[in-house]
Structure formats: structure tokens, C-alpha cells
PDB file of N, CA and C in Angstrom:
ATOM      1  N   MET A  18       0.850  -1.174   0.000  1.00 94.00           N
ATOM      2  CA  MET A  18       0.000   0.000   0.000  1.00 94.00           C
ATOM      3  C   MET A  18       0.897   1.240   0.000  1.00 94.00           C
ATOM      4  N   ILE A  19       0.506   2.211  -0.791  1.00 96.00           N
ATOM      5  CA  ILE A  19       1.207   3.499  -0.828  1.00 96.00           C
ATOM      6  C   ILE A  19       0.396   4.491   0.010  1.00 96.00           C
ATOM      7  N   TYR A  20       1.055   5.092   0.990  1.00 97.00           N
ATOM      8  CA  TYR A  20       0.406   6.092   1.839  1.00 97.00           C
ATOM      9  C   TYR A  20       0.990   7.466   1.543  1.00 97.00           C
ATOM     10  N   GLU A  21       0.120   8.460   1.496  1.00 97.00           N
ATOM     11  CA  GLU A  21       0.569   9.846   1.408  1.00 97.00           C
ATOM     12  C   GLU A  21       0.668  10.370   2.837  1.00 97.00           C
ATOM     13  N   VAL A  22       1.870  10.818   3.196  1.00 98.00           N
ATOM     14  CA  VAL A  22       2.125  11.248   4.565  1.00 98.00           C
ATOM     15  C   VAL A  22       2.634  12.684   4.550  1.00 98.00           C
ATOM     16  N   GLU A  23       1.954  13.546   5.294  1.00 98.00           N
ATOM     17  CA  GLU A  23       2.357  14.941   5.425  1.00 98.00           C
ATOM     18  C   GLU A  23       3.364  15.096   6.563  1.00 98.00           C
ATOM     19  N   LEU A  24       4.325  15.957   6.331  1.00 98.00           N
ATOM     20  CA  LEU A  24       5.235  16.408   7.383  1.00 98.00           C
ATOM     21  C   LEU A  24       5.117  17.928   7.409  1.00 98.00           C
ATOM     22  N   ILE A  25       4.613  18.454   8.514  1.00 98.00           N
ATOM     23  CA  ILE A  25       4.447  19.894   8.678  1.00 98.00           C
ATOM     24  C   ILE A  25       5.388  20.331   9.794  1.00 98.00           C
ATOM     25  N   ILE A  26       6.217  21.319   9.508  1.00 98.00           N
ATOM     26  CA  ILE A  26       7.199  21.815  10.464  1.00 98.00           C
ATOM     27  C   ILE A  26       6.846  23.263  10.786  1.00 98.00           C
ATOM     28  N   MET A  27       6.619  23.530  12.071  1.00 97.00           N
ATOM     29  CA  MET A  27       6.233  24.870  12.526  1.00 97.00           C
ATOM     30  C   MET A  27       7.126  25.278  13.690  1.00 97.00           C
ATOM     31  N   ASN A  28       7.308  26.585  13.850  1.00 96.00           N
ATOM     32  CA  ASN A  28       7.989  27.067  15.047  1.00 96.00           C
ATOM     33  C   ASN A  28       7.135  26.730  16.264  1.00 96.00           C
ATOM     34  N   LYS A  29       7.778  26.369  17.367  1.00 96.00           N
ATOM     35  CA  LYS A  29       7.060  26.108  18.604  1.00 96.00           C
ATOM     36  C   LYS A  29       6.398  27.390  19.080  1.00 96.00           C
ATOM     37  N   ASP A  30       5.342  27.239  19.888  1.00 92.00           N
ATOM     38  CA  ASP A  30       4.711  28.399  20.508  1.00 92.00           C
ATOM     39  C   ASP A  30       5.768  29.117  21.346  1.00 92.00           C
ATOM     40  N   GLY A  31       5.757  30.420  21.301  1.00 92.00           N
ATOM     41  CA  GLY A  31       6.731  31.203  22.054  1.00 92.00           C
ATOM     42  C   GLY A  31       8.001  31.509  21.285  1.00 92.00           C
ATOM     43  N   VAL A  32       8.219  30.829  20.156  1.00 94.00           N
ATOM     44  CA  VAL A  32       9.384  31.096  19.301  1.00 94.00           C
ATOM     45  C   VAL A  32       8.938  32.081  18.219  1.00 94.00           C
ATOM     46  N   ARG A  33       9.686  33.146  18.039  1.00 94.00           N
ATOM     47  CA  ARG A  33       9.329  34.142  17.022  1.00 94.00           C
ATOM     48  C   ARG A  33       9.232  33.511  15.647  1.00 94.00           C
ATOM     49  N   ASP A  34       8.338  34.050  14.854  1.00 96.00           N
ATOM     50  CA  ASP A  34       8.124  33.574  13.494  1.00 96.00           C
ATOM     51  C   ASP A  34       8.186  34.786  12.562  1.00 96.00           C
ATOM     52  N   PRO A  35       9.399  35.252  12.211  1.00 96.00           N
ATOM     53  CA  PRO A  35       9.520  36.452  11.394  1.00 96.00           C
ATOM     54  C   PRO A  35       8.798  36.360  10.051  1.00 96.00           C
ATOM     55  N   GLU A  36       8.814  35.193   9.444  1.00 96.00           N
ATOM     56  CA  GLU A  36       8.132  35.039   8.154  1.00 96.00           C
ATOM     57  C   GLU A  36       6.625  35.210   8.316  1.00 96.00           C
ATOM     58  N   GLY A  37       6.056  34.555   9.319  1.00 96.00           N
ATOM     59  CA  GLY A  37       4.623  34.702   9.585  1.00 96.00           C
ATOM     60  C   GLY A  37       4.254  36.127   9.950  1.00 96.00           C
ATOM     61  N   GLU A  38       5.104  36.792  10.755  1.00 96.00           N
ATOM     62  CA  GLU A  38       4.859  38.186  11.138  1.00 96.00           C
ATOM     63  C   GLU A  38       4.862  39.097   9.911  1.00 96.00           C
ATOM     64  N   THR A  39       5.781  38.865   8.998  1.00 96.00           N
ATOM     65  CA  THR A  39       5.870  39.675   7.782  1.00 96.00           C
ATOM     66  C   THR A  39       4.637  39.473   6.905  1.00 96.00           C
ATOM     67  N   ILE A  40       4.219  38.228   6.736  1.00 96.00           N
ATOM     68  CA  ILE A  40       3.013  37.934   5.946  1.00 96.00           C
ATOM     69  C   ILE A  40       1.805  38.615   6.582  1.00 96.00           C
ATOM     70  N   GLN A  41       1.704  38.530   7.905  1.00 95.00           N
ATOM     71  CA  GLN A  41       0.586  39.162   8.612  1.00 95.00           C
ATOM     72  C   GLN A  41       0.577  40.670   8.376  1.00 95.00           C
ATOM     73  N   ARG A  42       1.723  41.292   8.556  1.00 94.00           N
ATOM     74  CA  ARG A  42       1.817  42.759   8.504  1.00 94.00           C
ATOM     75  C   ARG A  42       1.635  43.314   7.094  1.00 94.00           C
ATOM     76  N   TYR A  43       2.297  42.702   6.113  1.00 94.00           N
ATOM     77  CA  TYR A  43       2.350  43.307   4.780  1.00 94.00           C
ATOM     78  C   TYR A  43       1.382  42.723   3.763  1.00 94.00           C
ATOM     79  N   VAL A  44       0.737  41.611   4.104  1.00 95.00           N
ATOM     80  CA  VAL A  44      -0.221  41.030   3.165  1.00 95.00           C
ATOM     81  C   VAL A  44      -1.601  40.910   3.811  1.00 95.00           C
ATOM     82  N   VAL A  45      -1.689  40.136   4.874  1.00 95.00           N
ATOM     83  CA  VAL A  45      -2.990  39.831   5.486  1.00 95.00           C
ATOM     84  C   VAL A  45      -3.706  41.103   5.930  1.00 95.00           C
ATOM     85  N   GLU A  46      -3.025  41.943   6.701  1.00 92.00           N
ATOM     86  CA  GLU A  46      -3.684  43.136   7.235  1.00 92.00           C
ATOM     87  C   GLU A  46      -4.091  44.122   6.149  1.00 92.00           C
ATOM     88  N   LYS A  47      -3.412  44.116   5.018  1.00 92.00           N
ATOM     89  CA  LYS A  47      -3.776  45.020   3.915  1.00 92.00           C
ATOM     90  C   LYS A  47      -4.994  44.519   3.151  1.00 92.00           C
ATOM     91  N   ILE A  48      -5.244  43.220   3.218  1.00 94.00           N
ATOM     92  CA  ILE A  48      -6.356  42.652   2.448  1.00 94.00           C
ATOM     93  C   ILE A  48      -7.613  42.502   3.305  1.00 94.00           C
ATOM     94  N   VAL A  49      -7.458  42.017   4.538  1.00 93.00           N
ATOM     95  CA  VAL A  49      -8.646  41.736   5.358  1.00 93.00           C
ATOM     96  C   VAL A  49      -8.662  42.521   6.667  1.00 93.00           C
ATOM     97  N   ASP A  50      -7.870  43.560   6.762  1.00 83.00           N
ATOM     98  CA  ASP A  50      -7.858  44.443   7.925  1.00 83.00           C
ATOM     99  C   ASP A  50      -7.596  43.658   9.201  1.00 83.00           C
ATOM    100  N   ASN A  51      -8.500  43.626  10.151  1.00 85.00           N
ATOM    101  CA  ASN A  51      -8.244  43.001  11.458  1.00 85.00           C
ATOM    102  C   ASN A  51      -8.942  41.666  11.662  1.00 85.00           C
ATOM    103  N   ALA A  52      -9.481  41.070  10.616  1.00 91.00           N
ATOM    104  CA  ALA A  52     -10.209  39.811  10.771  1.00 91.00           C
ATOM    105  C   ALA A  52      -9.287  38.662  11.160  1.00 91.00           C
ATOM    106  N   VAL A  53      -8.075  38.627  10.634  1.00 94.00           N
ATOM    107  CA  VAL A  53      -7.104  37.570  10.941  1.00 94.00           C
ATOM    108  C   VAL A  53      -6.175  38.105  12.024  1.00 94.00           C
ATOM    109  N   LYS A  54      -6.132  37.430  13.151  1.00 94.00           N
ATOM    110  CA  LYS A  54      -5.401  37.913  14.322  1.00 94.00           C
ATOM    111  C   LYS A  54      -3.966  37.409  14.414  1.00 94.00           C
ATOM    112  N   GLY A  55      -3.564  36.509  13.540  1.00 93.00           N
ATOM    113  CA  GLY A  55      -2.188  36.025  13.564  1.00 93.00           C
ATOM    114  C   GLY A  55      -1.921  35.091  12.402  1.00 93.00           C
ATOM    115  N   THR A  56      -0.670  35.059  11.994  1.00 95.00           N
ATOM    116  CA  THR A  56      -0.248  34.200  10.888  1.00 95.00           C
ATOM    117  C   THR A  56       1.055  33.524  11.276  1.00 95.00           C
ATOM    118  N   ARG A  57       1.128  32.211  11.073  1.00 95.00           N
ATOM    119  CA  ARG A  57       2.354  31.450  11.319  1.00 95.00           C
ATOM    120  C   ARG A  57       2.759  30.803  10.005  1.00 95.00           C
ATOM    121  N   ALA A  58       4.042  30.783   9.716  1.00 96.00           N
ATOM    122  CA  ALA A  58       4.560  30.149   8.509  1.00 96.00           C
ATOM    123  C   ALA A  58       5.301  28.876   8.899  1.00 96.00           C
ATOM    124  N   GLY A  59       5.396  27.959   7.980  1.00 97.00           N
ATOM    125  CA  GLY A  59       6.107  26.710   8.241  1.00 97.00           C
ATOM    126  C   GLY A  59       6.510  26.047   6.944  1.00 97.00           C
ATOM    127  N   LYS A  60       6.938  24.797   7.061  1.00 97.00           N
ATOM    128  CA  LYS A  60       7.296  24.000   5.889  1.00 97.00           C
ATOM    129  C   LYS A  60       6.314  22.848   5.771  1.00 97.00           C
ATOM    130  N   TYR A  61       6.009  22.492   4.541  1.00 98.00           N
ATOM    131  CA  TYR A  61       5.100  21.389   4.264  1.00 98.00           C
ATOM    132  C   TYR A  61       5.780  20.448   3.278  1.00 98.00           C
ATOM    133  N   LEU A  62       5.855  19.180   3.645  1.00 98.00           N
ATOM    134  CA  LEU A  62       6.388  18.168   2.734  1.00 98.00           C
ATOM    135  C   LEU A  62       5.380  17.031   2.658  1.00 98.00           C
ATOM    136  N   LEU A  63       5.219  16.463   1.466  1.00 98.00           N
ATOM    137  CA  LEU A  63       4.313  15.341   1.264  1.00 98.00           C
ATOM    138  C   LEU A  63       5.122  14.179   0.699  1.00 98.00           C
ATOM    139  N   PHE A  64       5.077  13.055   1.392  1.00 98.00           N
ATOM    140  CA  PHE A  64       5.816  11.858   0.983  1.00 98.00           C
ATOM    141  C   PHE A  64       4.833  10.783   0.545  1.00 98.00           C
ATOM    142  N   ARG A  65       5.187  10.036  -0.458  1.00 97.00           N
ATOM    143  CA  ARG A  65       4.453   8.831  -0.856  1.00 97.00           C
ATOM    144  C   ARG A  65       5.281   7.651  -0.361  1.00 97.00           C
ATOM    145  N   VAL A  66       4.737   6.906   0.592  1.00 97.00           N
ATOM    146  CA  VAL A  66       5.489   5.879   1.311  1.00 97.00           C
ATOM    147  C   VAL A  66       4.856   4.513   1.071  1.00 97.00           C
ATOM    148  N   ASP A  67       5.673   3.558   0.644  1.00 96.00           N
ATOM    149  CA  ASP A  67       5.234   2.176   0.471  1.00 96.00           C
ATOM    150  C   ASP A  67       5.443   1.450   1.799  1.00 96.00           C
ATOM    151  N   SER A  68       4.342   1.072   2.459  1.00 96.00           N
ATOM    152  CA  SER A  68       4.456   0.389   3.756  1.00 96.00           C
ATOM    153  C   SER A  68       3.248  -0.513   3.981  1.00 96.00           C
ATOM    154  N   ARG A  69       3.342  -1.308   5.037  1.00 96.00           N
ATOM    155  CA  ARG A  69       2.275  -2.269   5.346  1.00 96.00           C
ATOM    156  C   ARG A  69       1.107  -1.647   6.113  1.00 96.00           C
ATOM    157  N   SER A  70       1.341  -0.502   6.781  1.00 96.00           N
ATOM    158  CA  SER A  70       0.289   0.112   7.584  1.00 96.00           C
ATOM    159  C   SER A  70       0.505   1.619   7.654  1.00 96.00           C
ATOM    160  N   PRO A  71      -0.547   2.353   8.013  1.00 97.00           N
ATOM    161  CA  PRO A  71      -0.382   3.797   8.173  1.00 97.00           C
ATOM    162  C   PRO A  71       0.605   4.137   9.287  1.00 97.00           C
ATOM    163  N   GLU A  72       0.596   3.347  10.342  1.00 98.00           N
ATOM    164  CA  GLU A  72       1.519   3.589  11.463  1.00 98.00           C
ATOM    165  C   GLU A  72       2.968   3.417  11.025  1.00 98.00           C
ATOM    166  N   GLU A  73       3.222   2.405  10.208  1.00 98.00           N
ATOM    167  CA  GLU A  73       4.572   2.196   9.695  1.00 98.00           C
ATOM    168  C   GLU A  73       4.985   3.362   8.779  1.00 98.00           C
ATOM    169  N   ALA A  74       4.056   3.836   7.952  1.00 98.00           N
ATOM    170  CA  ALA A  74       4.349   4.956   7.052  1.00 98.00           C
ATOM    171  C   ALA A  74       4.717   6.205   7.853  1.00 98.00           C
ATOM    172  N   VAL A  75       3.971   6.480   8.917  1.00 98.00           N
ATOM    173  CA  VAL A  75       4.269   7.620   9.781  1.00 98.00           C
ATOM    174  C   VAL A  75       5.640   7.440  10.429  1.00 98.00           C
ATOM    175  N   GLY A  76       5.946   6.224  10.870  1.00 98.00           N
ATOM    176  CA  GLY A  76       7.250   5.945  11.473  1.00 98.00           C
ATOM    177  C   GLY A  76       8.406   6.184  10.512  1.00 98.00           C
ATOM    178  N   ILE A  77       8.208   5.820   9.261  1.00 98.00           N
ATOM    179  CA  ILE A  77       9.245   6.038   8.244  1.00 98.00           C
ATOM    180  C   ILE A  77       9.489   7.538   8.051  1.00 98.00           C
ATOM    181  N   VAL A  78       8.424   8.310   7.963  1.00 98.00           N
ATOM    182  CA  VAL A  78       8.576   9.756   7.783  1.00 98.00           C
ATOM    183  C   VAL A  78       9.173  10.389   9.036  1.00 98.00           C
ATOM    184  N   ARG A  79       8.779   9.914  10.220  1.00 98.00           N
ATOM    185  CA  ARG A  79       9.369  10.439  11.461  1.00 98.00           C
ATOM    186  C   ARG A  79      10.877  10.182  11.477  1.00 98.00           C
ATOM    187  N   LYS A  80      11.280   8.986  11.086  1.00 98.00           N
ATOM    188  CA  LYS A  80      12.714   8.656  11.043  1.00 98.00           C
ATOM    189  C   LYS A  80      13.435   9.582  10.054  1.00 98.00           C
ATOM    190  N   LEU A  81      12.840   9.777   8.888  1.00 97.00           N
ATOM    191  CA  LEU A  81      13.411  10.684   7.889  1.00 97.00           C
ATOM    192  C   LEU A  81      13.580  12.095   8.460  1.00 97.00           C
ATOM    193  N   ALA A  82      12.530  12.601   9.104  1.00 97.00           N
ATOM    194  CA  ALA A  82      12.560  13.960   9.653  1.00 97.00           C
ATOM    195  C   ALA A  82      13.611  14.093  10.748  1.00 97.00           C
ATOM    196  N   ASP A  83      13.682  13.093  11.626  1.00 97.00           N
ATOM    197  CA  ASP A  83      14.626  13.139  12.752  1.00 97.00           C
ATOM    198  C   ASP A  83      16.070  12.960  12.289  1.00 97.00           C
ATOM    199  N   GLU A  84      16.314  11.892  11.555  1.00 97.00           N
ATOM    200  CA  GLU A  84      17.690  11.580  11.155  1.00 97.00           C
ATOM    201  C   GLU A  84      18.173  12.463  10.010  1.00 97.00           C
ATOM    202  N   GLY A  85      17.253  12.954   9.183  1.00 96.00           N
ATOM    203  CA  GLY A  85      17.617  13.843   8.088  1.00 96.00           C
ATOM    204  C   GLY A  85      17.743  15.287   8.528  1.00 96.00           C
ATOM    205  N   ARG A  86      17.464  15.529   9.792  1.00 95.00           N
ATOM    206  CA  ARG A  86      17.565  16.879  10.378  1.00 95.00           C
ATOM    207  C   ARG A  86      16.748  17.898   9.599  1.00 95.00           C
ATOM    208  N   PHE A  87      15.512  17.528   9.296  1.00 96.00           N
ATOM    209  CA  PHE A  87      14.614  18.440   8.596  1.00 96.00           C
ATOM    210  C   PHE A  87      14.171  19.593   9.481  1.00 96.00           C
ATOM    211  N   TYR A  88      14.338  19.438  10.799  1.00 96.00           N
ATOM    212  CA  TYR A  88      13.884  20.463  11.732  1.00 96.00           C
ATOM    213  C   TYR A  88      14.790  20.484  12.956  1.00 96.00           C
ATOM    214  N   ASN A  89      14.684  21.557  13.723  1.00 96.00           N
ATOM    215  CA  ASN A  89      15.430  21.703  14.970  1.00 96.00           C
ATOM    216  C   ASN A  89      14.460  21.433  16.124  1.00 96.00           C
ATOM    217  N   PRO A  90      14.626  20.335  16.853  1.00 95.00           N
ATOM    218  CA  PRO A  90      13.665  19.996  17.906  1.00 95.00           C
ATOM    219  C   PRO A  90      13.578  21.039  19.022  1.00 95.00           C
ATOM    220  N   MET A  91      14.588  21.886  19.154  1.00 94.00           N
ATOM    221  CA  MET A  91      14.537  22.935  20.172  1.00 94.00           C
ATOM    222  C   MET A  91      13.614  24.081  19.745  1.00 94.00           C
ATOM    223  N   ALA A  92      13.492  24.322  18.451  1.00 95.00           N
ATOM    224  CA  ALA A  92      12.734  25.471  17.961  1.00 95.00           C
ATOM    225  C   ALA A  92      11.441  25.098  17.235  1.00 95.00           C
ATOM    226  N   HIS A  93      11.358  23.856  16.747  1.00 97.00           N
ATOM    227  CA  HIS A  93      10.224  23.470  15.899  1.00 97.00           C
ATOM    228  C   HIS A  93       9.406  22.347  16.515  1.00 97.00           C
ATOM    229  N   ARG A  94       8.161  22.297  16.087  1.00 96.00           N
ATOM    230  CA  ARG A  94       7.312  21.138  16.361  1.00 96.00           C
ATOM    231  C   ARG A  94       6.916  20.554  15.013  1.00 96.00           C
ATOM    232  N   VAL A  95       6.664  19.267  14.998  1.00 97.00           N
ATOM    233  CA  VAL A  95       6.289  18.627  13.741  1.00 97.00           C
ATOM    234  C   VAL A  95       4.932  17.948  13.882  1.00 97.00           C
ATOM    235  N   ILE A  96       4.226  17.937  12.789  1.00 98.00           N
ATOM    236  CA  ILE A  96       2.978  17.197  12.678  1.00 98.00           C
ATOM    237  C   ILE A  96       3.192  16.212  11.539  1.00 98.00           C
ATOM    238  N   ILE A  97       2.953  14.939  11.823  1.00 98.00           N
ATOM    239  CA  ILE A  97       3.095  13.901  10.797  1.00 98.00           C
ATOM    240  C   ILE A  97       1.780  13.142  10.756  1.00 98.00           C
ATOM    241  N   ARG A  98       1.168  13.094   9.567  1.00 97.00           N
ATOM    242  CA  ARG A  98      -0.117  12.407   9.468  1.00 97.00           C
ATOM    243  C   ARG A  98      -0.338  11.850   8.066  1.00 97.00           C
ATOM    244  N   VAL A  99      -1.058  10.751   8.026  1.00 98.00           N
ATOM    245  CA  VAL A  99      -1.440  10.125   6.761  1.00 98.00           C
ATOM    246  C   VAL A  99      -2.650  10.875   6.223  1.00 98.00           C
ATOM    247  N   VAL A 100      -2.591  11.272   4.957  1.00 96.00           N
ATOM    248  CA  VAL A 100      -3.703  12.020   4.352  1.00 96.00           C
ATOM    249  C   VAL A 100      -4.337  11.287   3.179  1.00 96.00           C
ATOM    250  N   GLY A 101      -3.729  10.195   2.751  1.00 94.00           N
ATOM    251  CA  GLY A 101      -4.290   9.446   1.632  1.00 94.00           C
ATOM    252  C   GLY A 101      -3.586   8.120   1.463  1.00 94.00           C
ATOM    253  N   ARG A 102      -4.182   7.271   0.650  1.00 89.00           N
ATOM    254  CA  ARG A 102      -3.543   5.986   0.350  1.00 89.00           C
ATOM    255  C   ARG A 102      -4.039   5.484  -0.989  1.00 89.00           C
ATOM    256  N   GLU A 103      -3.222   4.650  -1.575  1.00 85.00           N
ATOM    257  CA  GLU A 103      -3.626   4.017  -2.825  1.00 85.00           C
ATOM    258  C   GLU A 103      -3.174   2.563  -2.793  1.00 85.00           C
ATOM    259  N   ASP A 104      -3.995   1.712  -3.331  1.00 82.00           N
ATOM    260  CA  ASP A 104      -3.679   0.296  -3.401  1.00 82.00           C
ATOM    261  C   ASP A 104      -2.755   0.075  -4.587  1.00 82.00           C
ATOM    262  N   CYS A 105      -1.597  -0.495  -4.339  1.00 71.00           N
ATOM    263  CA  CYS A 105      -0.624  -0.700  -5.425  1.00 71.00           C
ATOM    264  C   CYS A 105      -0.558  -2.160  -5.851  1.00 71.00           C
ATOM    265  N   SER A 106      -1.655  -2.916  -5.622  1.00 64.00           N
ATOM    266  CA  SER A 106      -1.636  -4.343  -5.957  1.00 64.00           C
ATOM    267  C   SER A 106      -2.295  -4.623  -7.303  1.00 64.00           C
ATOM    268  N   HIS A 107      -2.454  -3.622  -8.134  1.00 54.00           N
ATOM    269  CA  HIS A 107      -3.108  -3.812  -9.446  1.00 54.00           C
ATOM    270  C   HIS A 107      -2.316  -4.767 -10.299  1.00 54.00           C
TER     271      HIS A 107
END
């Protein structure tokens, strides 16, 4: 089975997010005034993983993120989740 697994990397709460602050100040507030109270920026990666289960697919992406140093655990939090799957037994 092929699973689509998202890896989302965001700054932890309390860590400044200059990119999100800039988007908020120079884009969001000019378009929608005060309706949006904050903007956070991050990284989004989508992996197609061949595995036996969704849990195994998430584990593979977690290993990639940790060992590949995709993020700094002191400054970032990660969200890893399966968002789709396809049967590859055709």
C-alpha cells in the first residue's frame, strides 16, 4: 500500500516567526484588515510511502525527519499524518 504522509514543520509556541509576522503585517492586514489575528509560517512536505500500515508509514517519515535533520527539535514542532492511500496491488 502506498500512503501519502504529510510532514508539517512549525515554530514552537513562544518562538518568534519572522516570516509569519511579515506575511501578517504586509499582506494579510492590507487585504482583510483586522479579521485575521495572527499568521504562522512553516514548511510542508508530502511523501508517498510504500508500507504495510499507516503507522509504519508515519514511522518512516518520522525517522526521515529526525535523522535527516529536517527540523530543529529545540525550535520546531512537527505534525506527521497520513492524508491518503492508494492500493498498489493492481
